[in-house]
Amino acid sequence: VIIDLMKDVSWADGNAWAPCIIEKKVGKNYKYYYYFSGGKEGEPKKIGVAVADDPAGPFVDSGKPLIDFRPEGIKGGQEIDPDVFTDPKTGKSYIYWGNGYMAGAELNKDMISIKKNTVKVMTPDKTFREAVYVFYRKGTYYFLWSEDDTGSANYKVRYATSKSTLGPLDIPHNNIVIMKDESRGMFGTGHNSVLQVPETDEWYIVYHRISRPDGIKKPYPGTFREVCIDKMEFNEDGSIKQITPSL
């Protein structure tokens, strides 16, 4: 356990969902910034950040939520599913979040506060549900997200591209990254992250799906999951080839 919301966080005691982490060099040393969803029963979900000198912890909560507001114009959804990304071109770091809407903002250099004047609603289209994930490849920023509900067989990953960290987004005609394969009993392939093998153009998608073979038969399949990894490949024009989930 690297942080316990019941013991270590004053503003939340549960809903420790969907975290992300990033390493930053501070002086001669490295620090690790861990962003997570949390909340108290009956209250809106929030996003917090904890800091450590080692990726294994111990992590210390900043003492207050990083995101406890809805962006201007947003009426519904939840403040969950953070993703943190450092732009390799500028060294600036950004946080993205949202359920029902997608938002992004630049982080301050301290990594535990945001530049409020940079908050931007970036919802790509009606397929956006949650779980934005951002990466950079060959001059293009890729924004991946999950469509539908985590308990649905049709939970899937879609994507858009941009030339900027905060959009505008360009949505390809066929933008499905990965989706169910009923013929092999694979359902609910969503909420992904992406790995690049350093110094190569070799990429992998990591995601969860409804556990095989019986998860789909449970009352709420989304609580029965397995974590998976598959190779992610690109066409000559930079578009992502749709992935067939593997065993």
Coordinates of N, CA and C in Angstrom, one line a residue:
V1 N 0.9 -1.2 0.0 CA 0.0 0.0 0.0 C 0.9 1.2 0.0
I2 N 0.8 2.1 -1.0 CA 1.6 3.3 -1.1 C 0.9 4.5 -0.6
I3 N -0.4 4.5 -0.6 CA -1.2 5.6 0.1 C -2.5 5.0 0.5
D4 N -3.0 5.3 1.7 CA -4.3 4.7 2.2 C -5.2 5.9 2.4
L5 N -6.2 6.0 1.6 CA -7.1 7.2 1.7 C -7.8 7.2 3.1
M6 N -8.0 6.1 3.7 CA -8.7 6.1 5.0 C -7.8 6.7 6.1
K7 N -6.5 6.6 5.9 CA -5.5 7.0 6.9 C -4.7 8.2 6.5
D8 N -4.4 8.3 5.3 CA -3.4 9.3 4.8 C -4.0 10.6 4.2
V9 N -5.3 10.6 3.9 CA -5.9 11.7 3.1 C -7.0 12.3 3.9
S10 N -6.9 13.5 4.2 CA -8.0 14.2 5.0 C -9.3 14.4 4.3
W11 N -9.2 14.6 3.0 CA -10.4 15.0 2.2 C -11.1 13.9 1.6
A12 N -10.6 12.7 1.7 CA -11.3 11.5 1.1 C -11.1 10.3 2.0
D13 N -12.0 9.4 1.8 CA -11.9 8.1 2.6 C -12.2 6.9 1.7
G14 N -12.4 7.1 0.4 CA -12.7 6.0 -0.5 C -12.6 6.4 -1.9
N15 N -13.2 5.5 -2.8 CA -13.2 5.8 -4.3 C -11.8 6.0 -4.8
A16 N -10.8 5.2 -4.4 CA -9.4 5.3 -4.8 C -9.3 4.7 -6.2
W17 N -9.8 5.4 -7.2 CA -9.9 4.9 -8.6 C -8.8 5.4 -9.5
A18 N -8.4 4.6 -10.4 CA -7.8 5.1 -11.7 C -6.6 6.1 -11.5
P19 N -5.5 5.7 -10.8 CA -4.4 6.6 -10.6 C -3.5 6.7 -11.8
C20 N -2.6 7.6 -11.7 CA -1.5 7.7 -12.7 C -0.3 8.4 -12.0
I21 N 0.9 8.2 -12.6 CA 2.1 8.7 -11.9 C 3.1 9.2 -12.9
I22 N 3.9 10.1 -12.5 CA 5.0 10.7 -13.3 C 6.2 11.0 -12.5
E23 N 7.4 10.8 -13.2 CA 8.7 11.1 -12.6 C 9.1 12.5 -13.1
K24 N 9.6 13.3 -12.2 CA 10.2 14.6 -12.6 C 11.5 14.8 -11.9
K25 N 12.5 15.4 -12.6 CA 13.8 15.7 -12.0 C 13.6 17.0 -11.3
V26 N 13.9 17.1 -10.0 CA 13.9 18.3 -9.2 C 15.3 18.5 -8.6
G27 N 16.0 19.5 -9.1 CA 17.4 19.7 -8.8 C 18.2 18.5 -9.3
K28 N 18.9 17.8 -8.4 CA 19.7 16.6 -8.7 C 19.0 15.3 -8.5
N29 N 17.8 15.4 -7.9 CA 17.0 14.2 -7.5 C 15.8 14.1 -8.3
Y30 N 15.1 13.0 -8.1 CA 13.8 12.7 -8.8 C 12.7 12.6 -7.8
K31 N 11.5 13.2 -8.2 CA 10.3 13.0 -7.4 C 9.3 12.4 -8.2
Y32 N 8.3 11.8 -7.5 CA 7.2 11.0 -8.1 C 5.9 11.6 -7.7
Y33 N 5.1 11.9 -8.6 CA 3.8 12.6 -8.4 C 2.7 11.7 -8.8
Y34 N 1.9 11.4 -7.9 CA 0.9 10.3 -8.0 C -0.5 10.9 -7.9
Y35 N -1.3 10.9 -9.0 CA -2.6 11.5 -9.1 C -3.7 10.5 -9.0
F36 N -4.7 10.7 -8.2 CA -5.7 9.7 -7.9 C -7.1 10.3 -7.7
S37 N -8.1 9.5 -8.0 CA -9.4 9.8 -7.7 C -9.7 9.5 -6.2
G38 N -10.6 10.3 -5.6 CA -11.0 10.0 -4.2 C -12.2 10.8 -3.8
G39 N -12.8 10.4 -2.7 CA -14.0 11.2 -2.2 C -14.5 10.6 -0.9
K40 N -15.5 11.3 -0.4 CA -16.2 10.8 0.8 C -17.6 10.4 0.3
E41 N -18.2 9.5 1.1 CA -19.5 9.0 0.7 C -20.5 10.1 0.6
G42 N -21.2 10.1 -0.5 CA -22.2 11.1 -0.7 C -21.8 12.4 -1.3
E43 N -20.4 12.6 -1.4 CA -19.9 13.9 -1.9 C -19.4 13.7 -3.3
P44 N -19.2 14.7 -4.1 CA -18.7 14.6 -5.5 C -17.2 14.0 -5.4
K45 N -16.8 13.2 -6.4 CA -15.5 12.7 -6.4 C -14.5 13.9 -6.8
K46 N -13.3 13.7 -6.3 CA -12.2 14.7 -6.5 C -11.0 14.1 -7.0
I47 N -10.0 14.9 -7.4 CA -8.7 14.3 -7.8 C -7.6 14.9 -6.9
G48 N -6.8 14.1 -6.3 CA -5.7 14.5 -5.5 C -4.3 14.2 -6.0
V49 N -3.3 14.6 -5.3 CA -2.0 14.3 -5.7 C -1.1 14.0 -4.5
A50 N -0.3 13.0 -4.5 CA 0.6 12.7 -3.4 C 2.0 12.6 -4.0
V51 N 3.0 12.9 -3.2 CA 4.4 13.0 -3.6 C 5.3 12.1 -2.9
A52 N 6.3 11.5 -3.6 CA 7.3 10.7 -2.9 C 8.7 10.9 -3.6
D53 N 9.7 10.4 -2.8 CA 11.1 10.5 -3.4 C 11.4 9.2 -4.1
D54 N 10.5 8.2 -4.0 CA 10.8 6.9 -4.5 C 9.5 6.4 -5.1
P55 N 9.5 5.7 -6.3 CA 8.2 5.2 -6.9 C 7.5 4.3 -6.1
A56 N 8.1 3.6 -5.1 CA 7.4 2.7 -4.2 C 6.9 3.4 -3.0
G57 N 7.1 4.7 -2.9 CA 6.6 5.4 -1.7 C 7.7 5.5 -0.6
P58 N 7.3 6.0 0.6 CA 5.9 6.3 1.0 C 5.5 7.7 0.3
F59 N 4.2 7.7 -0.1 CA 3.6 8.9 -0.7 C 2.9 9.8 0.3
V60 N 3.1 11.1 0.2 CA 2.5 12.0 1.1 C 1.5 12.9 0.4
D61 N 0.2 12.9 0.8 CA -0.8 13.6 0.1 C -0.5 15.1 0.3
S62 N -0.9 15.9 -0.8 CA -0.6 17.3 -0.7 C -1.4 18.1 0.3
G63 N -2.5 17.4 0.8 CA -3.3 18.0 1.9 C -4.6 18.6 1.5
K64 N -4.8 18.6 0.1 CA -6.1 19.1 -0.4 C -6.3 18.6 -1.8
P65 N -7.5 18.6 -2.3 CA -7.7 18.1 -3.7 C -7.0 19.0 -4.7
L66 N -6.6 18.5 -5.7 CA -6.0 19.2 -6.8 C -7.2 19.7 -7.7
I67 N -8.1 18.9 -8.0 CA -9.3 19.2 -8.8 C -10.6 18.9 -8.0
D68 N -11.3 19.9 -7.6 CA -12.5 19.7 -6.8 C -13.6 20.6 -7.4
F69 N -13.5 20.9 -8.7 CA -14.5 21.8 -9.4 C -14.8 21.2 -10.7
R70 N -15.9 21.7 -11.3 CA -16.3 21.3 -12.7 C -15.8 22.5 -13.6
P71 N -15.3 22.2 -14.7 CA -14.9 23.3 -15.6 C -16.1 24.1 -16.0
E72 N -15.9 25.3 -16.4 CA -17.0 26.2 -16.7 C -17.8 25.6 -17.9
G73 N -19.1 25.6 -17.7 CA -20.1 25.1 -18.7 C -20.4 23.7 -18.5
I74 N -19.7 23.0 -17.6 CA -20.0 21.5 -17.4 C -21.0 21.3 -16.3
K75 N -22.1 20.6 -16.6 CA -23.2 20.5 -15.6 C -23.2 19.1 -15.0
G76 N -22.7 18.1 -15.7 CA -22.7 16.7 -15.1 C -21.4 16.0 -15.2
G77 N -21.4 14.7 -14.9 CA -20.2 13.9 -15.0 C -19.4 14.0 -13.6
Q78 N -18.3 13.4 -13.6 CA -17.5 13.3 -12.4 C -16.0 13.7 -12.6
E79 N -15.4 14.2 -11.6 CA -14.0 14.6 -11.6 C -13.2 13.4 -11.2
I80 N -12.9 12.5 -12.2 CA -12.2 11.3 -11.9 C -11.2 11.0 -13.1
D81 N -10.5 9.9 -13.0 CA -9.7 9.4 -14.1 C -8.6 10.4 -14.5
P82 N -7.7 10.8 -13.7 CA -6.6 11.7 -14.1 C -5.6 11.0 -15.0
D83 N -5.0 11.8 -15.9 CA -3.9 11.3 -16.6 C -2.9 12.5 -16.6
V84 N -1.6 12.2 -16.4 CA -0.6 13.2 -16.3 C 0.4 13.0 -17.5
F85 N 0.8 14.1 -18.1 CA 1.7 14.0 -19.3 C 2.6 15.1 -19.4
T86 N 3.9 14.9 -19.7 CA 4.9 15.9 -19.9 C 5.2 16.0 -21.3
D87 N 5.0 17.2 -21.9 CA 5.3 17.5 -23.3 C 6.8 17.4 -23.6
P88 N 7.2 16.4 -24.4 CA 8.7 16.3 -24.6 C 9.2 17.5 -25.4
K89 N 8.4 18.3 -26.0 CA 8.9 19.5 -26.7 C 9.2 20.7 -25.8
T90 N 8.4 20.8 -24.7 CA 8.5 22.0 -23.9 C 8.9 21.7 -22.4
G91 N 8.8 20.4 -22.0 CA 9.0 20.1 -20.6 C 7.9 20.4 -19.7
K92 N 6.8 21.1 -20.2 CA 5.7 21.4 -19.4 C 4.8 20.2 -19.2
S93 N 4.2 20.1 -18.0 CA 3.3 19.0 -17.6 C 1.9 19.4 -17.6
Y94 N 1.0 18.4 -18.0 CA -0.4 18.7 -18.1 C -1.2 17.6 -17.4
I95 N -2.3 17.9 -16.9 CA -3.2 16.9 -16.3 C -4.5 16.9 -17.1
Y96 N -5.1 15.7 -17.4 CA -6.3 15.6 -18.1 C -7.2 14.7 -17.2
W97 N -8.5 14.9 -17.3 CA -9.5 14.2 -16.4 C -10.9 14.3 -17.0
G98 N -11.8 13.6 -16.3 CA -13.2 13.7 -16.6 C -13.9 12.5 -16.9
N99 N -15.2 12.4 -16.5 CA -16.1 11.4 -16.8 C -17.4 12.1 -17.3
G100 N -17.8 11.8 -18.5 CA -18.9 12.6 -19.1 C -18.5 13.8 -19.9
Y101 N -17.3 14.2 -19.5 CA -16.6 15.3 -20.3 C -15.1 15.1 -20.1
M102 N -14.4 15.7 -21.0 CA -12.9 15.6 -21.0 C -12.3 17.0 -20.8
A103 N -11.4 17.2 -19.8 CA -10.8 18.5 -19.6 C -9.3 18.3 -19.5
G104 N -8.6 19.4 -19.7 CA -7.1 19.4 -19.5 C -6.7 20.7 -19.0
A105 N -5.5 20.7 -18.4 CA -4.9 22.0 -17.8 C -3.4 21.8 -17.6
E106 N -2.7 22.9 -17.7 CA -1.3 22.9 -17.4 C -1.1 22.8 -15.9
L107 N -0.1 22.0 -15.5 CA 0.3 22.0 -14.1 C 1.3 23.1 -13.8
N108 N 1.3 23.6 -12.6 CA 2.4 24.5 -12.2 C 3.7 23.7 -12.0
K109 N 4.8 24.4 -11.9 CA 6.1 23.7 -11.8 C 6.1 22.8 -10.5
D110 N 5.3 23.2 -9.5 CA 5.3 22.4 -8.3 C 4.6 21.0 -8.5
M111 N 3.9 20.8 -9.6 CA 3.2 19.6 -9.9 C 2.0 19.3 -9.0
I112 N 1.8 20.1 -8.0 CA 0.7 19.8 -7.1 C -0.4 20.9 -7.2
S113 N -0.3 21.8 -8.2 CA -1.3 22.8 -8.4 C -1.4 23.0 -9.9
I114 N -2.6 23.5 -10.3 CA -2.8 23.8 -11.8 C -2.9 25.2 -12.1
K115 N -2.6 25.6 -13.3 CA -2.8 26.9 -13.8 C -4.3 27.0 -14.2
K116 N -5.1 27.6 -13.3 CA -6.5 27.6 -13.5 C -6.9 28.3 -14.8
N117 N -6.1 29.3 -15.3 CA -6.5 30.0 -16.5 C -6.2 29.1 -17.8
T118 N -5.6 27.9 -17.6 CA -5.4 27.1 -18.8 C -6.4 25.9 -18.9
V119 N -7.3 25.8 -17.9 CA -8.3 24.8 -17.9 C -9.1 24.8 -19.2
K120 N -9.2 23.7 -19.9 CA -9.9 23.7 -21.2 C -10.8 22.4 -21.3
V121 N -12.0 22.6 -21.7 CA -12.9 21.5 -22.0 C -12.5 21.0 -23.4
M122 N -12.3 19.7 -23.5 CA -11.8 19.1 -24.7 C -12.6 17.9 -25.2
T123 N -13.8 17.7 -24.7 CA -14.6 16.6 -25.0 C -14.6 16.4 -26.5
P124 N -14.2 15.2 -27.0 CA -14.0 15.0 -28.5 C -15.4 14.9 -29.2
D125 N -16.3 14.0 -28.6 CA -17.6 13.8 -29.2 C -18.4 13.0 -28.2
K126 N -19.6 12.6 -28.7 CA -20.5 11.9 -27.8 C -20.0 10.5 -27.3
T127 N -19.0 10.0 -28.0 CA -18.5 8.7 -27.6 C -17.7 8.8 -26.3
F128 N -17.3 10.0 -25.9 CA -16.4 10.1 -24.7 C -17.1 9.8 -23.5
R129 N -16.6 8.8 -22.7 CA -17.1 8.5 -21.4 C -16.1 8.9 -20.3
E130 N -14.9 8.4 -20.4 CA -13.9 8.6 -19.3 C -12.5 8.1 -19.8
A131 N -11.6 8.2 -18.9 CA -10.3 7.5 -19.0 C -9.4 8.0 -20.2
V132 N -9.2 9.3 -20.2 CA -8.4 9.9 -21.2 C -6.9 9.4 -21.0
Y133 N -6.2 9.2 -22.0 CA -4.7 8.9 -21.9 C -4.0 9.5 -23.1
V134 N -2.9 10.2 -22.8 CA -2.2 11.0 -23.8 C -0.8 10.6 -24.0
F135 N -0.4 10.5 -25.2 CA 1.0 10.2 -25.5 C 1.4 11.0 -26.8
Y136 N 2.7 11.0 -27.0 CA 3.3 11.8 -28.1 C 4.1 10.9 -29.0
R137 N 3.9 11.0 -30.3 CA 4.7 10.2 -31.3 C 4.9 11.0 -32.6
K138 N 6.1 11.2 -33.0 CA 6.5 11.8 -34.3 C 5.7 13.1 -34.6
G139 N 5.7 14.0 -33.6 CA 5.1 15.3 -33.8 C 3.6 15.3 -33.6
T140 N 3.0 14.2 -33.2 CA 1.5 14.2 -33.0 C 1.2 13.8 -31.6
Y141 N 0.2 14.5 -31.0 CA -0.3 14.1 -29.7 C -1.5 13.2 -29.9
Y142 N -1.5 12.1 -29.2 CA -2.6 11.2 -29.3 C -3.4 11.2 -28.0
F143 N -4.7 11.3 -28.2 CA -5.7 11.3 -27.0 C -6.6 10.1 -27.1
L144 N -6.4 9.2 -26.2 CA -7.3 8.0 -26.2 C -8.3 8.1 -25.0
W145 N -9.5 7.5 -25.3 CA -10.5 7.5 -24.2 C -11.4 6.3 -24.3
S146 N -12.2 6.1 -23.3 CA -13.1 4.9 -23.3 C -14.5 5.4 -23.5
E147 N -15.2 4.5 -24.3 CA -16.6 4.8 -24.6 C -17.4 3.7 -23.9
D148 N -18.6 4.1 -23.5 CA -19.6 3.3 -22.8 C -19.2 3.1 -21.3
D149 N -19.8 2.2 -20.6 CA -19.6 2.0 -19.2 C -18.6 0.8 -19.0
T150 N -17.8 0.9 -17.9 CA -16.9 -0.2 -17.6 C -17.5 -1.5 -17.4
G151 N -18.8 -1.5 -17.1 CA -19.6 -2.8 -16.9 C -20.2 -3.3 -18.2
S152 N -20.0 -2.6 -19.3 CA -20.6 -3.0 -20.5 C -19.7 -3.8 -21.4
A153 N -20.3 -4.8 -22.1 CA -19.5 -5.6 -23.0 C -18.9 -4.7 -24.1
N154 N -19.5 -3.6 -24.4 CA -19.1 -2.7 -25.5 C -18.1 -1.6 -25.1
Y155 N -17.7 -1.6 -23.8 CA -16.6 -0.7 -23.4 C -15.4 -0.8 -24.3
K156 N -15.0 0.3 -24.9 CA -14.0 0.2 -25.9 C -13.1 1.5 -25.9
V157 N -12.0 1.5 -26.6 CA -11.1 2.6 -26.7 C -11.1 3.3 -28.1
R158 N -11.3 4.6 -28.1 CA -11.2 5.4 -29.3 C -10.1 6.4 -29.2
Y159 N -9.8 7.1 -30.3 CA -8.7 8.1 -30.2 C -9.0 9.3 -31.1
A160 N -8.3 10.4 -30.8 CA -8.2 11.6 -31.6 C -6.7 12.0 -31.6
T161 N -6.3 12.9 -32.5 CA -5.0 13.4 -32.6 C -5.0 14.9 -32.5
S162 N -3.8 15.5 -32.2 CA -3.7 17.0 -32.2 C -2.3 17.3 -32.4
K163 N -2.1 18.6 -32.8 CA -0.7 19.2 -32.9 C -0.4 20.0 -31.6
S164 N -1.3 19.9 -30.6 CA -1.1 20.7 -29.4 C -1.5 19.9 -28.2
T165 N -1.0 20.2 -27.1 CA -1.3 19.5 -25.8 C -2.7 19.8 -25.4
L166 N -3.3 20.9 -25.8 CA -4.7 21.2 -25.3 C -5.7 21.4 -26.5
G167 N -5.4 20.6 -27.6 CA -6.2 20.6 -28.8 C -6.0 21.8 -29.7
P168 N -6.9 22.0 -30.7 CA -8.1 21.2 -31.0 C -7.8 19.8 -31.4
L169 N -8.8 18.9 -31.2 CA -8.7 17.5 -31.6 C -9.2 17.2 -33.0
D170 N -8.5 16.3 -33.6 CA -8.9 15.8 -34.9 C -9.3 14.3 -34.8
I171 N -10.5 14.0 -35.1 CA -11.0 12.7 -34.9 C -11.0 11.9 -36.2
P172 N -10.2 10.9 -36.3 CA -10.2 10.1 -37.5 C -11.5 9.4 -37.8
H173 N -11.8 9.1 -39.1 CA -13.0 8.5 -39.5 C -13.2 7.2 -38.8
N174 N -12.2 6.3 -38.8 CA -12.3 5.1 -38.1 C -11.3 5.2 -36.9
N175 N -11.8 5.5 -35.7 CA -11.0 5.8 -34.6 C -11.1 4.8 -33.5
I176 N -11.5 3.6 -33.7 CA -11.5 2.6 -32.7 C -10.1 2.0 -32.5
V177 N -9.6 2.0 -31.3 CA -8.3 1.4 -31.0 C -8.4 -0.1 -30.7
I178 N -9.3 -0.4 -29.8 CA -9.6 -1.8 -29.4 C -11.0 -1.9 -28.9
M179 N -11.6 -3.1 -29.2 CA -13.0 -3.3 -28.8 C -13.2 -4.9 -28.6
K180 N -14.4 -5.2 -28.2 CA -14.7 -6.6 -27.9 C -14.4 -7.6 -29.0
D181 N -14.2 -8.8 -28.7 CA -14.2 -9.9 -29.7 C -15.1 -11.0 -29.2
E182 N -16.3 -10.9 -29.6 CA -17.3 -11.9 -29.0 C -17.0 -13.3 -29.4
S183 N -16.4 -13.6 -30.5 CA -16.1 -14.9 -31.0 C -15.1 -15.6 -30.0
R184 N -14.3 -14.9 -29.3 CA -13.4 -15.5 -28.3 C -13.7 -15.1 -26.9
G185 N -14.9 -14.6 -26.7 CA -15.4 -14.3 -25.3 C -14.6 -13.1 -24.6
M186 N -14.2 -12.1 -25.4 CA -13.5 -11.0 -24.9 C -14.4 -9.8 -24.9
F187 N -14.7 -9.2 -23.7 CA -15.6 -8.1 -23.6 C -15.1 -6.9 -22.8
G188 N -15.6 -5.7 -23.0 CA -15.3 -4.6 -22.1 C -13.8 -4.2 -22.1
T189 N -13.2 -4.1 -23.3 CA -11.8 -3.8 -23.4 C -11.6 -2.3 -23.4
G190 N -11.2 -1.7 -22.2 CA -11.1 -0.3 -22.1 C -10.2 0.2 -21.0
H191 N -10.3 1.5 -20.7 CA -9.5 2.2 -19.7 C -8.0 1.8 -19.8
N192 N -7.4 2.4 -20.8 CA -6.0 2.0 -21.2 C -5.0 2.9 -20.7
S193 N -3.7 2.4 -20.8 CA -2.6 3.3 -20.8 C -1.7 2.8 -21.9
V194 N -0.6 3.4 -22.2 CA 0.3 3.1 -23.3 C 1.7 3.1 -22.9
L195 N 2.5 2.1 -23.4 CA 3.9 2.0 -23.1 C 4.7 2.1 -24.4
Q196 N 5.8 2.9 -24.4 CA 6.7 2.9 -25.5 C 8.0 2.3 -25.0
V197 N 8.6 1.4 -25.7 CA 9.9 0.9 -25.4 C 10.9 2.0 -25.6
P198 N 11.6 2.4 -24.6 CA 12.5 3.6 -24.8 C 13.4 3.5 -26.0
E199 N 13.5 4.7 -26.7 CA 14.4 4.8 -27.8 C 14.0 3.9 -29.0
T200 N 12.8 3.5 -29.0 CA 12.3 2.7 -30.2 C 10.9 3.2 -30.6
D201 N 10.4 2.7 -31.7 CA 9.0 3.0 -32.1 C 8.2 1.7 -31.9
E202 N 8.4 1.1 -30.8 CA 7.7 -0.1 -30.3 C 6.7 0.3 -29.2
W203 N 5.4 0.0 -29.4 CA 4.4 0.5 -28.5 C 3.5 -0.6 -28.1
Y204 N 2.9 -0.5 -26.9 CA 2.0 -1.4 -26.3 C 0.8 -0.7 -25.7
I205 N -0.3 -1.3 -25.7 CA -1.5 -0.8 -25.0 C -1.7 -1.7 -23.8
V206 N -2.0 -1.2 -22.6 CA -2.3 -1.9 -21.4 C -3.7 -1.5 -21.1
Y207 N -4.6 -2.4 -20.8 CA -6.0 -2.1 -20.6 C -6.6 -3.2 -19.7
H208 N -7.9 -3.0 -19.3 CA -8.6 -4.1 -18.6 C -9.8 -4.5 -19.4
R209 N -10.2 -5.7 -19.2 CA -11.4 -6.2 -19.8 C -12.1 -7.1 -18.8
I210 N -13.3 -7.4 -19.2 CA -14.1 -8.3 -18.3 C -13.5 -9.7 -18.3
S211 N -13.3 -10.2 -17.1 CA -12.5 -11.4 -16.9 C -13.2 -12.6 -17.6
R212 N -12.3 -13.4 -18.3 CA -12.8 -14.6 -19.0 C -12.7 -15.8 -18.1
P213 N -13.6 -16.8 -18.2 CA -14.7 -16.8 -19.1 C -16.0 -16.4 -18.5
D214 N -16.0 -16.2 -17.2 CA -17.3 -16.1 -16.5 C -17.7 -14.7 -16.1
G215 N -16.8 -13.7 -16.2 CA -17.1 -12.3 -15.8 C -18.4 -11.8 -16.4
I216 N -18.5 -12.0 -17.7 CA -19.7 -11.4 -18.5 C -21.0 -11.9 -17.9
K217 N -21.0 -13.0 -17.2 CA -22.2 -13.6 -16.7 C -22.6 -13.1 -15.3
K218 N -21.7 -12.3 -14.7 CA -21.9 -11.7 -13.3 C -23.0 -10.6 -13.4
P219 N -23.6 -10.3 -12.2 CA -24.6 -9.2 -12.2 C -24.0 -7.9 -12.7
Y220 N -22.8 -7.5 -12.3 CA -22.1 -6.3 -12.8 C -20.7 -6.7 -13.3
P221 N -20.6 -7.0 -14.6 CA -19.4 -7.6 -15.1 C -18.2 -6.7 -14.9
G222 N -18.4 -5.4 -14.8 CA -17.2 -4.5 -14.7 C -16.4 -4.6 -13.5
T223 N -16.9 -5.3 -12.5 CA -16.2 -5.4 -11.2 C -15.3 -6.7 -11.3
F224 N -15.4 -7.5 -12.4 CA -14.6 -8.7 -12.6 C -13.7 -8.5 -13.8
R225 N -12.5 -8.1 -13.5 CA -11.6 -7.7 -14.6 C -10.3 -8.5 -14.6
E226 N -9.7 -8.4 -15.8 CA -8.3 -8.9 -16.0 C -7.5 -7.8 -16.7
V227 N -6.3 -7.7 -16.4 CA -5.4 -6.7 -17.0 C -4.7 -7.3 -18.2
C228 N -4.6 -6.6 -19.3 CA -4.1 -7.2 -20.6 C -3.1 -6.2 -21.2
I229 N -2.3 -6.8 -22.1 CA -1.3 -6.0 -22.8 C -1.3 -6.5 -24.3
D230 N -1.3 -5.6 -25.2 CA -1.2 -6.0 -26.6 C -0.4 -5.0 -27.4
K231 N 0.2 -5.4 -28.5 CA 1.1 -4.6 -29.3 C 0.2 -3.5 -30.0
M232 N 0.7 -2.3 -30.1 CA 0.0 -1.2 -30.8 C 0.8 -0.8 -31.9
E233 N 0.2 -0.8 -33.1 CA 1.0 -0.4 -34.3 C 0.3 0.7 -35.1
F234 N 1.1 1.4 -35.9 CA 0.6 2.6 -36.6 C 0.7 2.4 -38.2
N235 N -0.2 3.0 -38.9 CA -0.1 3.1 -40.3 C 0.9 4.2 -40.7
E236 N 1.3 4.2 -42.0 CA 2.3 5.2 -42.5 C 1.8 6.6 -42.2
D237 N 0.5 6.9 -42.2 CA 0.1 8.3 -42.0 C -0.1 8.6 -40.5
G238 N 0.4 7.7 -39.6 CA 0.3 7.9 -38.2 C -0.9 7.5 -37.5
S239 N -1.9 7.0 -38.3 CA -3.2 6.5 -37.7 C -2.9 5.2 -37.0
I240 N -3.7 4.9 -35.9 CA -3.5 3.7 -35.1 C -4.2 2.5 -35.8
K241 N -3.5 1.4 -36.0 CA -4.2 0.2 -36.5 C -5.1 -0.4 -35.4
Q242 N -6.3 -0.7 -35.8 CA -7.2 -1.3 -34.8 C -6.6 -2.6 -34.3
I243 N -6.7 -2.7 -33.0 CA -6.0 -3.9 -32.3 C -7.1 -5.0 -32.1
T244 N -6.7 -6.2 -32.5 CA -7.5 -7.4 -32.1 C -7.0 -7.9 -30.8
P245 N -7.8 -7.9 -29.7 CA -7.4 -8.3 -28.4 C -6.9 -9.7 -28.5
S246 N -5.8 -10.0 -27.7 CA -5.2 -11.3 -27.8 C -5.4 -12.0 -26.5
L247 N -5.0 -13.3 -26.5 CA -5.0 -14.1 -25.3 C -3.6 -14.3 -24.7

